[in-house]
Coordinates of C-alpha atoms and ligand atoms in Angstrom, one line a residue:
M1 CA -7.0 54.6 114.3
A2 CA -5.3 56.4 111.6
A3 CA -4.6 54.4 108.4
E4 CA -1.2 52.9 108.0
L5 CA 1.1 55.1 105.9
F6 CA 0.8 52.6 103.0
F7 CA -3.0 52.9 102.9
K8 CA -3.0 56.7 102.8
S9 CA -4.3 58.6 99.7
I10 CA -2.0 60.6 97.5
E11 CA -3.6 63.8 99.0
E12 CA -2.8 62.7 102.6
L13 CA 0.7 61.7 101.7
G14 CA 1.2 64.9 99.7
A15 CA 0.3 66.9 102.8
L16 CA 2.8 65.0 104.9
L17 CA 5.5 65.4 102.3
E18 CA 4.8 69.1 102.0
A19 CA 4.9 69.6 105.7
K20 CA 8.2 67.7 105.8
Q21 CA 6.8 65.2 108.2
L22 CA 7.7 62.5 105.7
S23 CA 10.3 62.2 103.0
A24 CA 9.9 60.6 99.6
T25 CA 12.7 58.2 100.6
E26 CA 10.9 57.1 103.8
L27 CA 7.7 56.6 101.9
M28 CA 9.4 54.6 99.2
R29 CA 11.1 52.4 101.9
T30 CA 7.7 51.9 103.5
V31 CA 6.0 50.6 100.3
I32 CA 9.1 48.5 99.4
A33 CA 8.8 46.9 102.9
R34 CA 5.1 46.4 102.4
R35 CA 5.6 44.7 99.1
Q36 CA 8.2 42.4 100.7
A37 CA 5.8 41.6 103.4
V38 CA 2.7 40.8 101.3
D39 CA 3.5 40.2 97.7
G40 CA 4.5 36.6 98.2
R41 CA 0.8 36.1 98.8
V42 CA -0.8 38.7 96.5
K43 CA 1.7 38.3 93.6
A44 CA 0.8 41.6 92.0
F45 CA 4.3 42.4 90.8
N46 CA 6.1 41.0 87.8
S47 CA 9.2 42.8 88.8
S48 CA 10.5 46.0 90.5
D49 CA 13.7 48.0 90.5
D50 CA 14.0 49.1 94.1
A51 CA 17.4 50.8 93.7
D52 CA 16.0 52.9 90.8
A53 CA 12.9 53.8 92.8
L54 CA 15.1 54.9 95.8
A55 CA 17.2 57.0 93.5
Q56 CA 14.1 58.7 92.1
A57 CA 12.9 59.3 95.7
A58 CA 16.2 60.9 96.7
A59 CA 15.9 63.1 93.6
S60 CA 12.4 64.1 94.7
D61 CA 13.6 64.9 98.2
A62 CA 16.4 67.0 96.8
R63 CA 13.9 68.9 94.6
R64 CA 11.6 69.6 97.5
A65 CA 14.5 70.8 99.7
A66 CA 15.5 73.2 96.9
G67 CA 11.9 74.5 96.7
Q68 CA 11.3 72.9 93.3
A69 CA 8.6 70.4 94.1
R70 CA 6.6 69.6 91.0
G71 CA 3.1 69.4 92.3
P72 CA 0.7 67.0 94.0
L73 CA 2.4 63.8 92.8
E74 CA 5.9 64.9 93.9
G75 CA 7.4 61.9 95.7
I76 CA 4.4 59.6 95.3
P77 CA 5.3 56.0 94.2
V78 CA 3.1 55.0 91.2
G79 CA 3.1 51.4 89.8
L80 CA 2.5 50.6 86.2
K81 CA 0.7 47.7 84.5
D82 CA 3.4 45.7 82.7
V83 CA 2.1 46.9 79.3
I84 CA 3.3 50.5 79.7
A85 CA 6.9 51.3 78.7
V86 CA 9.4 52.7 81.2
A87 CA 12.9 53.3 79.7
G88 CA 15.4 50.7 80.9
Q89 CA 12.8 48.6 82.6
P90 CA 11.3 45.2 81.6
L91 CA 8.0 45.3 79.6
T92 CA 6.6 41.8 79.5
A93 CA 2.9 42.2 78.9
S94 CA 2.8 39.2 81.1
S95 CA 3.8 37.1 78.1
K96 CA 6.6 34.6 77.5
M97 CA 6.9 36.4 74.2
L98 CA 8.4 39.5 75.9
A99 CA 9.9 37.8 79.0
N100 CA 13.3 39.3 78.3
F101 CA 12.3 42.6 76.6
V102 CA 13.5 45.9 78.1
S103 CA 11.9 49.1 76.9
P104 CA 14.2 51.5 75.0
Y105 CA 11.9 54.5 75.8
D106 CA 9.3 55.9 78.1
A107 CA 5.6 55.9 77.3
T108 CA 4.1 59.4 77.2
V109 CA 2.2 58.7 80.4
T110 CA 5.5 57.7 82.0
V111 CA 7.2 60.9 80.9
N112 CA 4.2 62.8 82.2
L113 CA 4.3 61.1 85.6
K114 CA 8.0 61.7 86.0
K115 CA 7.5 65.4 85.0
A116 CA 4.9 65.6 87.8
G117 CA 7.5 64.3 90.3
A118 CA 6.0 60.8 90.7
I119 CA 8.3 57.9 91.4
V120 CA 7.6 55.3 88.7
W121 CA 8.1 51.9 90.4
G122 CA 7.0 48.3 89.8
R123 CA 5.8 46.3 86.8
L124 CA 2.4 45.0 87.7
N125 CA 0.9 41.7 86.6
C126 CA -2.0 41.5 84.1
D127 CA -3.6 39.1 81.7
E128 CA -1.2 38.4 78.8
F129 CA -1.4 41.4 76.4
A130 CA -4.3 42.6 78.5
M131 CA -6.6 39.8 77.3
G132 CA -8.8 38.6 80.1
S133 CA -10.8 39.5 83.1
S134 CA -9.1 37.7 86.0
T135 CA -5.3 38.0 85.5
E136 CA -5.2 34.2 85.3
N137 CA -4.0 34.5 81.7
S138 CA -0.6 35.8 82.8
A139 CA 2.4 33.7 81.8
F140 CA 3.8 34.4 85.2
G141 CA 0.9 33.0 87.2
P142 CA -2.2 34.7 88.6
T143 CA -2.5 37.5 91.1
A144 CA -4.7 37.0 94.2
N145 CA -7.4 39.3 95.4
P146 CA -6.2 41.0 98.7
W147 CA -9.7 40.7 100.2
D148 CA -9.7 36.9 99.7
L149 CA -6.5 35.3 98.5
A150 CA -8.5 32.4 97.0
R151 CA -10.2 34.8 94.6
V152 CA -9.2 36.7 91.4
P153 CA -8.5 40.4 91.5
G154 CA -10.3 40.8 88.2
G155 CA -8.4 41.8 85.1
S156 CA -6.8 42.5 82.9
S157 CA -5.2 45.2 85.2
G158 CA -5.5 42.8 88.2
G159 CA -1.9 43.5 89.4
S160 CA -2.6 47.3 89.4
A161 CA -5.8 46.9 91.4
A162 CA -4.4 44.3 93.8
A163 CA -1.1 46.1 94.5
L164 CA -3.0 49.2 95.4
A165 CA -5.7 47.5 97.5
A166 CA -2.9 45.6 99.4
G167 CA -1.0 48.8 100.2
E168 CA 2.0 47.9 98.0
V169 CA 1.9 51.2 96.1
C170 CA 0.1 54.5 96.4
A171 CA -1.6 54.7 92.9
T172 CA -1.3 52.7 89.7
L173 CA -1.9 52.9 86.0
G174 CA -3.8 50.3 84.1
S175 CA -5.2 50.0 80.6
D176 CA -8.8 49.5 79.6
T177 CA -9.9 48.0 76.3
G178 CA -13.2 46.4 77.5
G179 CA -13.2 47.0 81.2
S180 CA -9.7 46.2 82.3
I181 CA -9.3 49.2 84.7
R182 CA -12.9 49.4 86.0
Q183 CA -13.6 45.7 86.6
P184 CA -10.5 45.0 88.7
A185 CA -11.0 48.3 90.5
A186 CA -14.5 47.0 91.4
L187 CA -13.3 43.6 92.5
C188 CA -10.5 45.0 94.7
G189 CA -12.4 47.9 96.2
V190 CA -10.6 50.9 94.6
V191 CA -11.3 53.7 92.2
G192 CA -10.6 53.1 88.5
L193 CA -11.1 55.6 85.7
K194 CA -11.2 54.8 82.0
P195 CA -10.8 58.2 80.2
T196 CA -12.5 59.2 77.0
Y197 CA -10.8 57.7 74.0
G198 CA -8.1 60.1 72.9
L199 CA -7.7 62.0 76.2
V200 CA -4.6 60.0 77.3
S201 CA -1.8 59.1 74.9
R202 CA -1.3 55.5 74.0
Y203 CA 2.3 56.0 72.9
G204 CA 4.3 53.4 74.7
L205 CA 1.4 51.1 75.5
A206 CA 1.8 47.6 74.2
A207 CA -1.2 47.6 71.8
F208 CA -4.1 45.2 72.1
A209 CA -7.0 46.8 70.2
S210 CA -6.0 50.3 69.2
S211 CA -9.4 51.8 68.7
L212 CA -10.5 50.7 72.2
D213 CA -7.4 50.9 74.4
Q214 CA -7.0 53.7 76.9
I215 CA -4.6 54.1 79.8
G216 CA -6.1 55.4 83.1
P217 CA -5.5 55.6 86.9
L218 CA -6.4 53.3 89.7
T219 CA -6.4 55.1 93.1
R220 CA -7.8 55.0 96.6
T221 CA -10.0 58.0 96.2
V222 CA -11.8 60.0 93.5
A223 CA -9.7 63.1 94.3
D224 CA -6.5 61.0 93.7
A225 CA -8.0 59.9 90.4
A226 CA -8.5 63.6 89.5
L227 CA -4.8 64.3 90.4
M228 CA -3.5 61.3 88.4
L229 CA -5.7 62.1 85.4
G230 CA -4.5 65.7 85.4
A231 CA -0.9 64.5 85.2
I232 CA -1.3 62.0 82.4
A233 CA -4.0 63.6 80.1
G234 CA -3.2 65.8 77.2
H235 CA -2.4 66.0 73.5
D236 CA 0.6 64.0 72.3
P237 CA 2.0 64.3 68.7
H238 CA 3.3 60.7 69.1
D239 CA -0.3 59.3 69.1
S240 CA -2.3 60.2 66.0
T241 CA -5.6 59.5 67.9
S242 CA -4.7 61.8 70.7
F243 CA -7.2 64.7 71.0
K244 CA -6.4 68.4 71.5
A245 CA -8.6 68.8 74.5
E246 CA -8.4 71.5 77.2
I247 CA -7.2 69.8 80.4
P248 CA -9.0 71.4 83.4
D249 CA -7.7 71.2 86.9
Y250 CA -9.7 68.2 87.7
R251 CA -9.0 68.4 91.4
A252 CA -10.2 72.0 91.7
E253 CA -13.3 71.2 89.6
L254 CA -14.5 68.6 92.2
K255 CA -15.5 71.4 94.5
K256 CA -17.1 73.6 91.8
R257 CA -19.4 70.9 90.4
Q258 CA -22.1 70.0 92.9
G259 CA -25.0 68.9 90.8
P260 CA -27.8 68.0 91.1
W261 CA -27.3 65.8 88.0
R262 CA -29.7 64.0 85.8
L263 CA -28.7 60.3 86.0
G264 CA -29.9 57.6 83.7
I265 CA -30.3 54.0 84.7
P266 CA -30.0 51.8 81.6
K267 CA -32.5 49.0 82.1
E268 CA -30.4 46.6 80.0
Y269 CA -27.7 46.7 82.7
F270 CA -29.9 45.2 85.5
G271 CA -31.0 42.0 83.9
A272 CA -30.4 38.3 84.4
G273 CA -26.9 37.3 85.7
L274 CA -26.6 40.3 88.1
D275 CA -25.5 39.1 91.5
P276 CA -28.2 40.2 94.1
A277 CA -25.8 41.7 96.5
V278 CA -24.3 43.8 93.7
G279 CA -27.7 44.8 92.5
A280 CA -28.8 45.9 96.0
A281 CA -25.6 48.0 96.6
V282 CA -26.2 49.8 93.3
E283 CA -29.8 50.4 94.1
Q284 CA -28.7 52.0 97.4
A285 CA -26.3 54.2 95.4
I286 CA -29.2 55.3 93.2
A287 CA -31.3 56.1 96.3
F288 CA -28.4 58.2 97.6
Y289 CA -28.2 60.3 94.4
R290 CA -32.0 60.7 94.5
A291 CA -31.8 61.9 98.0
Q292 CA -29.3 64.5 96.9
G293 CA -31.8 66.0 94.5
C294 CA -30.6 64.3 91.4
T295 CA -33.2 63.3 88.8
I296 CA -33.2 59.5 88.2
K297 CA -34.5 58.4 84.9
E298 CA -34.7 54.9 83.4
V299 CA -33.2 54.9 79.9
S300 CA -32.7 52.3 77.3
L301 CA -29.5 51.3 75.3
P302 CA -31.3 49.0 72.9
H303 CA -28.1 47.6 71.2
T304 CA -26.5 46.4 74.5
Q305 CA -27.3 42.9 73.6
F306 CA -24.9 43.1 70.7
C307 CA -22.0 44.6 72.7
L308 CA -20.2 41.4 73.4
D309 CA -20.3 40.0 69.9
T310 CA -19.3 43.4 68.4
Y311 CA -16.4 43.7 70.9
Y312 CA -15.0 40.2 70.3
I313 CA -15.0 40.8 66.6
I314 CA -13.4 44.3 66.6
A315 CA -11.0 43.6 69.5
T316 CA -9.7 40.3 68.1
A317 CA -9.4 41.8 64.6
E318 CA -7.2 44.6 65.9
A319 CA -5.3 42.3 68.1
S320 CA -4.5 39.9 65.2
S321 CA -3.1 42.8 63.3
N322 CA -1.2 44.4 66.3
L323 CA 0.3 41.2 67.4
A324 CA 1.7 40.4 64.0
R325 CA 4.8 42.4 65.0
Y326 CA 5.9 39.6 67.3
D327 CA 7.6 37.6 64.6
G328 CA 10.6 36.2 66.5
I329 CA 12.8 38.5 64.5
R330 CA 12.3 42.1 65.5
Y331 CA 11.4 41.6 69.1
G332 CA 10.5 39.0 71.7
H333 CA 10.9 35.3 71.9
R334 CA 12.8 33.6 69.1
A335 CA 12.5 29.8 68.7
K336 CA 15.6 27.8 68.3
G337 CA 16.2 25.3 65.5
A338 CA 13.7 26.7 62.9
K339 CA 14.1 25.3 59.4
D340 CA 13.5 28.5 57.6
G341 CA 11.9 32.0 57.9
V342 CA 8.3 30.9 57.9
D343 CA 9.0 28.1 60.4
L344 CA 10.8 30.7 62.6
Y345 CA 7.6 32.8 62.7
A346 CA 5.4 29.9 63.4
Q347 CA 7.5 28.3 66.1
S348 CA 8.3 31.6 67.8
R349 CA 4.7 32.5 68.0
A350 CA 3.6 29.0 69.0
E351 CA 6.1 29.1 71.9
G352 CA 5.7 32.7 72.9
F353 CA 2.0 33.2 73.0
G354 CA -0.4 31.7 75.6
P355 CA -3.7 30.0 74.7
E356 CA -6.0 33.0 75.1
V357 CA -3.8 35.2 72.9
K358 CA -3.7 32.5 70.2
R359 CA -7.5 32.1 70.4
R360 CA -7.9 35.8 69.8
I361 CA -5.4 36.0 67.0
I362 CA -7.1 33.1 65.2
L363 CA -10.6 34.7 65.7
G364 CA -9.4 38.0 64.6
T365 CA -7.6 36.7 61.5
Y366 CA -10.8 34.8 60.6
V367 CA -13.1 37.9 60.9
L368 CA -10.7 39.9 58.7
S369 CA -10.2 37.2 56.1
S370 CA -11.5 37.7 52.6
G371 CA -15.0 36.4 52.3
Y372 CA -15.8 36.9 56.0
Y373 CA -14.7 40.6 56.3
D374 CA -18.1 41.9 55.2
A375 CA -20.1 39.4 57.2
Y376 CA -18.2 40.0 60.5
Y377 CA -15.8 42.9 60.7
L378 CA -17.7 45.4 58.6
R379 CA -21.0 44.5 60.2
A380 CA -19.5 44.8 63.6
Q381 CA -18.2 48.3 62.7
K382 CA -21.8 49.3 61.8
V383 CA -23.2 47.9 65.0
R384 CA -20.5 49.8 66.9
T385 CA -21.9 53.0 65.5
L386 CA -25.4 52.0 66.7
I387 CA -24.1 51.3 70.1
R388 CA -22.4 54.7 70.3
Q389 CA -25.6 56.3 69.1
D390 CA -27.6 54.6 71.9
F391 CA -25.4 56.4 74.4
L392 CA -25.4 59.8 72.7
K393 CA -29.2 59.6 72.5
A394 CA -29.5 58.9 76.2
Y395 CA -27.3 62.0 76.8
H396 CA -30.0 64.2 75.4
E397 CA -32.0 63.4 78.6
V398 CA -29.3 62.7 81.2
D399 CA -25.9 63.9 82.2
A400 CA -24.4 60.4 83.0
L401 CA -25.4 56.8 83.4
L402 CA -25.2 54.7 86.6
T403 CA -24.7 51.0 86.5
P404 CA -23.0 48.1 88.2
T405 CA -19.3 47.8 87.1
S406 CA -19.3 44.0 87.1
P407 CA -22.2 41.6 87.3
M408 CA -20.5 39.7 90.0
P409 CA -18.0 40.2 92.8
A410 CA -14.6 38.5 92.8
F411 CA -14.9 34.8 91.8
R412 CA -12.6 32.0 92.8
L413 CA -9.3 31.4 91.1
G414 CA -9.9 28.7 88.5
E415 CA -13.7 29.0 88.7
K416 CA -14.3 30.3 85.2
S417 CA -12.4 27.9 82.9
D418 CA -14.7 28.5 79.9
P419 CA -13.6 31.5 77.9
L420 CA -17.2 32.5 77.3
A421 CA -17.9 32.7 81.0
L422 CA -15.0 35.1 81.4
Y423 CA -16.1 37.2 78.4
L424 CA -19.5 37.7 80.2
C425 CA -17.7 39.5 83.1
D426 CA -17.5 42.5 80.8
I427 CA -21.1 43.0 79.8
Y428 CA -21.4 46.3 81.7
T429 CA -18.0 47.7 80.7
I430 CA -17.4 47.0 77.0
G431 CA -20.1 49.3 75.6
V432 CA -18.2 52.2 77.0
N433 CA -15.1 51.3 75.0
L434 CA -17.0 50.7 71.8
A435 CA -18.6 54.2 72.3
G436 CA -15.2 55.8 73.3
L437 CA -16.7 57.2 76.5
P438 CA -15.2 57.9 79.9
A439 CA -16.3 55.8 82.8
L440 CA -15.3 55.4 86.4
S441 CA -15.8 52.6 89.0
L442 CA -15.9 53.4 92.7
P443 CA -16.5 51.3 95.8
C444 CA -20.2 51.1 96.8
G445 CA -20.3 48.4 99.4
F446 CA -19.4 44.8 100.2
T447 CA -21.2 41.5 99.7
P448 CA -22.2 39.5 102.9
A449 CA -18.9 37.6 102.4
G450 CA -16.9 40.8 102.6
L451 CA -16.1 41.2 98.9
P452 CA -16.0 44.8 97.4
I453 CA -18.7 46.0 95.0
G454 CA -18.2 48.6 92.3
L455 CA -20.5 51.3 91.1
Q456 CA -20.0 52.5 87.5
L457 CA -20.6 56.0 86.3
I458 CA -20.5 56.5 82.6
G459 CA -20.0 60.1 81.4
Q460 CA -20.1 62.2 78.2
P461 CA -17.0 62.5 76.0
F462 CA -14.3 64.6 77.6
R463 CA -16.5 65.5 80.5
E464 CA -14.3 63.7 83.1
A465 CA -14.5 66.7 85.4
D466 CA -18.3 66.1 85.8
L467 CA -17.8 62.4 86.1
L468 CA -15.2 62.8 88.9
A469 CA -17.4 65.3 90.7
M470 CA -20.4 62.9 90.7
A471 CA -18.3 60.2 92.1
H472 CA -16.7 62.5 94.6
T473 CA -20.1 63.5 95.9
Y474 CA -21.0 59.8 96.6
E475 CA -17.6 59.1 98.1
Q476 CA -17.7 62.0 100.5
A477 CA -20.9 60.6 102.0
H478 CA -19.7 57.0 102.4
D479 CA -16.7 55.4 104.0
W480 CA -16.1 52.3 101.8
H481 CA -12.8 53.7 100.6
T482 CA -11.5 53.8 104.2
K483 CA -11.8 50.0 104.5
H484 CA -8.7 47.9 103.8
P485 CA -8.1 44.2 103.5
S486 CA -6.2 42.6 106.4
L487 CA -3.3 40.7 105.1
Ligands
LIG501 N1 -11.8 41.4 79.5 C1 -11.8 42.0 78.2 C2 -11.0 41.2 77.3 O1 -10.6 40.1 77.7 C3 -11.3 43.4 78.4 C4 -9.8 43.4 78.5 C5 -9.3 44.8 78.6 O2 -10.0 45.7 78.8 N2 -8.0 44.9 78.3 O3 -10.8 41.5 76.2

């Protein structure tokens, strides 16, 4: 049976729209109805402006009728993680601190999506300020995994992954500081791409850790990820870390790049703590690439053992500085009845931030404080260089690395109450952010209990076209992406 409309890929929908067998307005109504039917259980949305989305859909239909369709995203509803600014829409970062904040401007990715004809709709749940791996740190309550509503969708972009997997939207954007696009993509059975640091503008992204944050797409297929990346990537004068890279036609490149590739298997990524079903699925993916004629080579990333410590020093240090702006005066929550200015800061922040955010601000302030700076922050920066060098050295021998995305499939809501247990979810993803590399997660099977498993491909800087082609090759030969949760 053909997939329901709301489970179709951007490419399939684009063909229907182009053939005038479907209008953007009909498509928008379909996803709005789907959201109404299932989001009471999935809880992926923090808010949505349906009237605005239908107005954008009508405008898209008018453009198409006038022969002015803007490309492959024309008329496609795209949902955004609630940390990405859309002018006139709420931006909460799933925090009480920003519960009533409305963005005065569009993020650059939002501008780019609109320019490409996409319908920007829906504010998707996440961990507060993107800090977490389960979306349980949201001030608005957790999102459920559409494959098993008693389980987490991963995080921090859990709403972006769950909304997509549940058919509530056709593609989404998330942000990835230590795995927040790839890990929820893996746990919800969709594709998630974290671009090279600097490829996609961070302007208009609520900052968590600025040297690690990247925005990227979550999609049903690799080809859709190529289309989305093509729309959002590119230099932006508003972001001083944005790189002047040539943006290829990623979709067209998928066909041109056929391999065979040299793939590295980092031995440190297959150690203790890896769920056996996840390990077995990844082994099968390795066997697939070998059968395709790829060279498979074991490699070593010897500083992997320091990734977690390094990340939680650098990320918290940057977070403590970035989140200083929420002072109760310029934006966000303002406490009532403060005695004086200092009391106003303290009370507003005490009331506005949740426990995980406070933990990170305290940790980050500590590692930056005089007397500890050299011992922690400076040392972490040096180790970060060593971690990056591990990857670059491996790339002398191989084109990309292949690993599990997450050591475990979706766990139960409430199961991991210890912060450290949650931090361990990211052991295979954070090295990529520390090294600034692109990486993609795509579905590679299911556990015996029917939970999705993700395969991670880690590429070379600004070589997203190769990364997407490698993933596409795997996807073309498997049908995991055609399976959907029954809700
Ligand atoms: N889970 C990691 C953290 O809590 C990564 C989050 C992210 O990528 N935004 O920091």
